[in-house]
CSV table of C-alpha atoms in Angstrom, one decimal:
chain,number,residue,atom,x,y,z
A,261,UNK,CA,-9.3,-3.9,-5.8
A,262,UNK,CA,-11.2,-6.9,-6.6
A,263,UNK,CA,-12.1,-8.9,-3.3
A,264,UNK,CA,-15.2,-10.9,-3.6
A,265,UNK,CA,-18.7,-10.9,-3.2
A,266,UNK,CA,-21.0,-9.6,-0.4
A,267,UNK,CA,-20.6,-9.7,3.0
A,268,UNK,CA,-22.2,-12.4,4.4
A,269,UNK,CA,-20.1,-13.6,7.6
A,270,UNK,CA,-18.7,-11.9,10.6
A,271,UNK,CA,-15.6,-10.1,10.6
A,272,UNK,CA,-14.4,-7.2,8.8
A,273,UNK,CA,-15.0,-7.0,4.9
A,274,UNK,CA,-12.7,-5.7,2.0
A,275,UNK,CA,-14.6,-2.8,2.0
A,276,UNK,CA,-13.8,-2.1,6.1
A,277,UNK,CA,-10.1,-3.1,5.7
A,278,UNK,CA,-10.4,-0.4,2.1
A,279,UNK,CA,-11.5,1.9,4.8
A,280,UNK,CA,-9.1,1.7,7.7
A,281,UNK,CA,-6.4,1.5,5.5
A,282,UNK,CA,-7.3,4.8,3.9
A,283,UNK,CA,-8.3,6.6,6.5
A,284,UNK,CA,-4.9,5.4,8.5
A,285,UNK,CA,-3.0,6.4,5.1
A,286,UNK,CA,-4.5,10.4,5.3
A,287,UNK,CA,-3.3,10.7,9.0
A,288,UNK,CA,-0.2,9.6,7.8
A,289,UNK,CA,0.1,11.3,4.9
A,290,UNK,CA,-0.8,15.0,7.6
A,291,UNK,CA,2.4,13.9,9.4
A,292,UNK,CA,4.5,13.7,6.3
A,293,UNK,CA,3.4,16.7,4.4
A,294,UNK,CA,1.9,19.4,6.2
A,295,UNK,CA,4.2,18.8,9.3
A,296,UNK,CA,7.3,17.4,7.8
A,297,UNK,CA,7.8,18.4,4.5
A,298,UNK,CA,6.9,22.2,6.3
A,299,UNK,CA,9.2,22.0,9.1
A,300,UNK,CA,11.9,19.4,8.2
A,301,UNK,CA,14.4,18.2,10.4
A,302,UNK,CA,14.7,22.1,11.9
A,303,UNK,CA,15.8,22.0,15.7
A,304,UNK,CA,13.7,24.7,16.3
A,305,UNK,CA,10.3,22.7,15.7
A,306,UNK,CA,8.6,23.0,18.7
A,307,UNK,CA,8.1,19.8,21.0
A,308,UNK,CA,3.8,19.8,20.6
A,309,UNK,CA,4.3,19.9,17.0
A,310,UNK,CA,7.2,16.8,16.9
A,311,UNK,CA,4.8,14.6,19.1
A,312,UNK,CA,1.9,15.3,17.2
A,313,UNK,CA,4.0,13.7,14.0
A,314,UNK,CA,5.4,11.2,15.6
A,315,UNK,CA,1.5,10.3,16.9
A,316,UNK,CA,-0.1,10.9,13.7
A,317,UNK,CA,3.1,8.9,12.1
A,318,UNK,CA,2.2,5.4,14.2
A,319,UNK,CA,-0.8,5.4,13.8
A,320,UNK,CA,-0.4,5.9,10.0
A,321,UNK,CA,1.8,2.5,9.4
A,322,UNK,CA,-1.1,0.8,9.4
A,323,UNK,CA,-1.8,1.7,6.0
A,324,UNK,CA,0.6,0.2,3.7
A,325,UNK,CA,0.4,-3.7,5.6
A,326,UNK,CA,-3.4,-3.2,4.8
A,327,UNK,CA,-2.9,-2.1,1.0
A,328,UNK,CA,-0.3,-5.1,0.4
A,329,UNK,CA,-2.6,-7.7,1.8
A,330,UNK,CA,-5.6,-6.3,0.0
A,331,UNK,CA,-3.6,-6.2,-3.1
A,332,UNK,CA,-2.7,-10.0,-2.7
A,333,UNK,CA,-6.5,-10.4,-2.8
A,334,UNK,CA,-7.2,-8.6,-5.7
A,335,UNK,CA,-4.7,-10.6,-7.7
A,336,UNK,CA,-5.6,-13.5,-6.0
A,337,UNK,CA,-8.8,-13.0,-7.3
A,338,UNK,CA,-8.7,-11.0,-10.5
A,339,UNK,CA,-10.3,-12.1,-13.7
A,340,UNK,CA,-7.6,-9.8,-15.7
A,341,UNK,CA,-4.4,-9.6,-14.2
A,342,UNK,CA,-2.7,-7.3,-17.3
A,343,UNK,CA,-5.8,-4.5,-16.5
A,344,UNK,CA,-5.2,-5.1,-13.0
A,345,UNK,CA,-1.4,-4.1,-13.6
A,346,UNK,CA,-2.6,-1.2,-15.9
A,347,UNK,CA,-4.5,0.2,-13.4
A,348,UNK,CA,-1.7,0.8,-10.9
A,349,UNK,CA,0.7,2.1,-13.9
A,350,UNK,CA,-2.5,4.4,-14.5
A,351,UNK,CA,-2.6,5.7,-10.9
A,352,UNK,CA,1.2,5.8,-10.8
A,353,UNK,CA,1.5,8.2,-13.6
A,354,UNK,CA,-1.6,10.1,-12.1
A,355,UNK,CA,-0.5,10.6,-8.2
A,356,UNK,CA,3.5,11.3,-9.3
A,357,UNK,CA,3.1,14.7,-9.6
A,358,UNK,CA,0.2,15.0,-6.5
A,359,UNK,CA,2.8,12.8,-4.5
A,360,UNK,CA,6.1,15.1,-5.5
A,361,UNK,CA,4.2,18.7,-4.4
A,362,UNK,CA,2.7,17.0,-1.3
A,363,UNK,CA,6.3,15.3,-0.1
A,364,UNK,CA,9.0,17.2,-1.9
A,365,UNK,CA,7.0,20.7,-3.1
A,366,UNK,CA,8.1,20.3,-6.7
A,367,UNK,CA,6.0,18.9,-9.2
A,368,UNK,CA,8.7,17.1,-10.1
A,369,UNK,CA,11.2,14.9,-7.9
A,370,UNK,CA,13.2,12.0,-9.3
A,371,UNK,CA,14.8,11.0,-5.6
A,372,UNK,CA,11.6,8.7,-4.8
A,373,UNK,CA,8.2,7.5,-6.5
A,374,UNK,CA,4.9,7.0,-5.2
A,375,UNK,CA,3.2,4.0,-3.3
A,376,UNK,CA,1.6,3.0,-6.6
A,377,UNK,CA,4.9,2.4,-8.4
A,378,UNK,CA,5.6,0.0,-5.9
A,379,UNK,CA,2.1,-2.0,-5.8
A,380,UNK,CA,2.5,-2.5,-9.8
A,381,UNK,CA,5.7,-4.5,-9.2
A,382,UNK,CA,4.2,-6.3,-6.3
A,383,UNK,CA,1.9,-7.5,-8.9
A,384,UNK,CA,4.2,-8.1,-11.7
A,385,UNK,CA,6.2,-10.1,-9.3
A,386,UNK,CA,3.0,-12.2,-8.1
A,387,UNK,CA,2.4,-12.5,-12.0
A,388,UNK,CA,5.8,-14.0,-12.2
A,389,UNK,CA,5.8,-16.3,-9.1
A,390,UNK,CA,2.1,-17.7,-10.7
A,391,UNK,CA,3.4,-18.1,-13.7
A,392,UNK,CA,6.2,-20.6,-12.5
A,393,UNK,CA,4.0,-22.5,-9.9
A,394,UNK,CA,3.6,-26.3,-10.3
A,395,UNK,CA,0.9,-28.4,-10.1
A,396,UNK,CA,1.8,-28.7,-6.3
A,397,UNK,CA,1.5,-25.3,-6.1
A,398,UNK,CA,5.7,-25.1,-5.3
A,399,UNK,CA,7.4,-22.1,-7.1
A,400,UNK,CA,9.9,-22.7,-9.7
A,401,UNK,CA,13.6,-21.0,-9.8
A,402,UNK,CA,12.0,-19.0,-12.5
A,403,UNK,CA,9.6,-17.1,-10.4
A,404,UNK,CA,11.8,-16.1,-7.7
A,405,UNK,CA,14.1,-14.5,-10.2
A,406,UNK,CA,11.2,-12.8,-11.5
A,407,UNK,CA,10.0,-11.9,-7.9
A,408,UNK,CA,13.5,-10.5,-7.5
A,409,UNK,CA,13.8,-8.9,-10.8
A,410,UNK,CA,11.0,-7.0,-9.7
A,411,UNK,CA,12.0,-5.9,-6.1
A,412,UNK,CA,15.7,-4.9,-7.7
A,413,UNK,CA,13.7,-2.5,-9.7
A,414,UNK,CA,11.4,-0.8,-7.1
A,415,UNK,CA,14.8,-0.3,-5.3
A,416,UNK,CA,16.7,1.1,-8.0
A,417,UNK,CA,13.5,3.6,-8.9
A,418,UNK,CA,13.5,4.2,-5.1
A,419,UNK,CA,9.3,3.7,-5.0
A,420,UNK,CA,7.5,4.2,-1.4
A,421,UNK,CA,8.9,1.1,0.4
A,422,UNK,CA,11.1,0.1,-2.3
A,423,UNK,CA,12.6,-3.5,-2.6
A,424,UNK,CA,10.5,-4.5,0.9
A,425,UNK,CA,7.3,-3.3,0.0
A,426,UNK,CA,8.1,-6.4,-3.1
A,427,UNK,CA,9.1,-8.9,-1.0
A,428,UNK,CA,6.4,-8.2,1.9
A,429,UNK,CA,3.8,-8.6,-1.0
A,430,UNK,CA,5.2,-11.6,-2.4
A,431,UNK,CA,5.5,-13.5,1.2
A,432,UNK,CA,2.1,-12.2,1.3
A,433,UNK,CA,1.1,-13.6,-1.6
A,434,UNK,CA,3.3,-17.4,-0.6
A,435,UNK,CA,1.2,-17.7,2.3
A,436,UNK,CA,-2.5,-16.8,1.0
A,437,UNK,CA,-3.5,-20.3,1.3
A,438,UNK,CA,-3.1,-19.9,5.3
A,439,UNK,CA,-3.9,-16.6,7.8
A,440,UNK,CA,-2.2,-17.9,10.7
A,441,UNK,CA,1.5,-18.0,8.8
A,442,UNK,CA,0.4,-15.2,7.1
A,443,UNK,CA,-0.6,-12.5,9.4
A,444,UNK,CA,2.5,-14.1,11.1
A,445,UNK,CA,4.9,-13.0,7.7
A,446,UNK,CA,3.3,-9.9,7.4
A,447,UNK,CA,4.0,-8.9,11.2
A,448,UNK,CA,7.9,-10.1,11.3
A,449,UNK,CA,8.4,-8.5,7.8
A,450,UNK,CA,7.3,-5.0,9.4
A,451,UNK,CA,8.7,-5.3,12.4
A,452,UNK,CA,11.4,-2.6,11.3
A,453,UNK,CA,8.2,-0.1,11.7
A,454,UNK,CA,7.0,0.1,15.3
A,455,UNK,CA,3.0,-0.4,14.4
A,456,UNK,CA,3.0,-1.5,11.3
A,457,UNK,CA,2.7,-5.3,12.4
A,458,UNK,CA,-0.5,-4.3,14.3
A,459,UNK,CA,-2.3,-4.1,10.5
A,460,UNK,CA,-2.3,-7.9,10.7
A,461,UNK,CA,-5.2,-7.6,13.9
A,462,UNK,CA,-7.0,-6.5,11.2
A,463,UNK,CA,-6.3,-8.2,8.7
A,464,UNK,CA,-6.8,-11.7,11.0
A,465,UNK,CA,-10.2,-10.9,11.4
A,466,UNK,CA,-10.6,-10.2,7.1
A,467,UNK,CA,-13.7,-12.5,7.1
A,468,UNK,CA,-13.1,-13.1,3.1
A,469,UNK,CA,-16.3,-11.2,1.8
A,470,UNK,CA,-15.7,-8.1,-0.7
A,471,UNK,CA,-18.2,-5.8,1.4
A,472,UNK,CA,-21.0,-3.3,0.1
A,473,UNK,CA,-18.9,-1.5,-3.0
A,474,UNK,CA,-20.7,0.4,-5.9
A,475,UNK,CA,-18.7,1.0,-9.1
A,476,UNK,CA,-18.9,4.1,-8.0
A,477,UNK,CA,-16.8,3.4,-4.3
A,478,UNK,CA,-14.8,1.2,-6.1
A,479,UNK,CA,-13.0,4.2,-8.4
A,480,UNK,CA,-12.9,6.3,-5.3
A,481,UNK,CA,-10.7,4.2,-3.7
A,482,UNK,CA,-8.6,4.0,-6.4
A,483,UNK,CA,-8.5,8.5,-6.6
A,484,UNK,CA,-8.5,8.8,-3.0
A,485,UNK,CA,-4.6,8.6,-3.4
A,486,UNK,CA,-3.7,11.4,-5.8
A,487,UNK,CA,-6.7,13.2,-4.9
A,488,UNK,CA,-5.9,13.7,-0.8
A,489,UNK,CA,-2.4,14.2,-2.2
A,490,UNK,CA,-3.2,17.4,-4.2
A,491,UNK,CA,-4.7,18.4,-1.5
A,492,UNK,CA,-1.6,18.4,0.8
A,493,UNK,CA,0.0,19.5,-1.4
A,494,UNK,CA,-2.3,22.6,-2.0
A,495,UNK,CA,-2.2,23.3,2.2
A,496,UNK,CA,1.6,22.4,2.2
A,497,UNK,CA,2.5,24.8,-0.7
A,498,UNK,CA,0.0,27.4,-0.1
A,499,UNK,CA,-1.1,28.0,3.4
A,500,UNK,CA,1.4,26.3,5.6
């Protein structure tokens, strides 16, 4: 996701944030597949193994609060918002069938769609509530219905987070222009997650800078989704 340039100032880059949120995302991700999606809701999981999720689970919210404020950057400051966009479709279409055999073990499930799904509207909704700002900088009518449009759809297509995963970027996106109000957004928004408002610690101390990022980092952040998927779903389907 585009940021900006170098890191020249205290704090924690794009590239750290990039990093914690990925990192925080595969512990997650353990929980949900290779403990979850083996043992289900069976009442005959043994207690280690349910407090192990539940840990690994917590500390894995912090993920998604990271990605939506990072993706308000990258639109924010994105020369090309319609290959912006394509990219998430791209990686949409790409982790579906990682995301179904790592969740679901079928490479196809219709019931929910992945993360990706759901950061492409985020930023067709941002596209929308930009396209309707005035001169003030106040959103028109126009853009909320677009904003809403948008987060109607992630729920009817049931994508990771749905319609809040929309709104959360979108309040993200209303209150770029100051951290305080919106670290403070973020938090309340996630509050129906235990940890999840903790993301916005880090994200306070986002000192504005992109971070060291070669091409080369840059696409790996972008695979490390359907990539760690496929692998899930390989120990998921095949060892576990």
């Amino acid at each position: 996701m585009e940021i900006l340039q170098t890191q020249t100032r205290p704090g924690l880059s794009g590239t750290a944030l990039k990093l914690a949120a990925c990192i925080t995302m595969l512990i997650d991700h353990i929980g949900a597949s290779c403990i979850e999606a083996t043992y289900g809701v069976a009442y005959r999981t043994p207690p280690q193994i349910v407090q192990l999720d539940l840990v690994l689970r917590l500390i894995g919210r912090l993920a998604f609060p990271i990605f939506c404020f990072l993706l308000v950057e990258g639109f924010v400051h994105t020369h090309d918002v319609k290959k912006y966009l394509g990219r998430m479709v791209l990686f949409g279409l790409v982790s579906e069938i990682p995301y179904d055999l790592a969740f679901f073990r079928s490479p196809f499930d219709p019931s929910q769609q992945n993360v990706y799904w759901t950061l492409a509207l985020g930023v067709l909704a941002m596209a929308g509530l930009k396209r309707f700002e005035t001169q003030s900088g106040a959103v028109g009518w126009q853009g909320y219905v677009c904003a809403g449009g948008c987060a109607l759809a992630a729920l009817l297509a049931n994508t990771d987070y749905n319609a809040i995963g929309v709104i959360i970027i979108c309040a993200l996106y209303l209150t770029r222009t100051n951290r305080k109000w919106q670290c403070l957004a973020g938090a309340l928004l996630f509050m129906f997650e235990l940890t999840a408002p903790l993301a916005f610690v880090l994200v306070w101390f986002y000192n504005g800078q992109r971070g060291a990022c070669s091409p080369l980092q840059k696409k790996a952040f972008y695979w490390f989704y359907p990539v760690h998927l496929l692998v899930l779903a390989g120990i998921t389907n095949l060892l576990l």
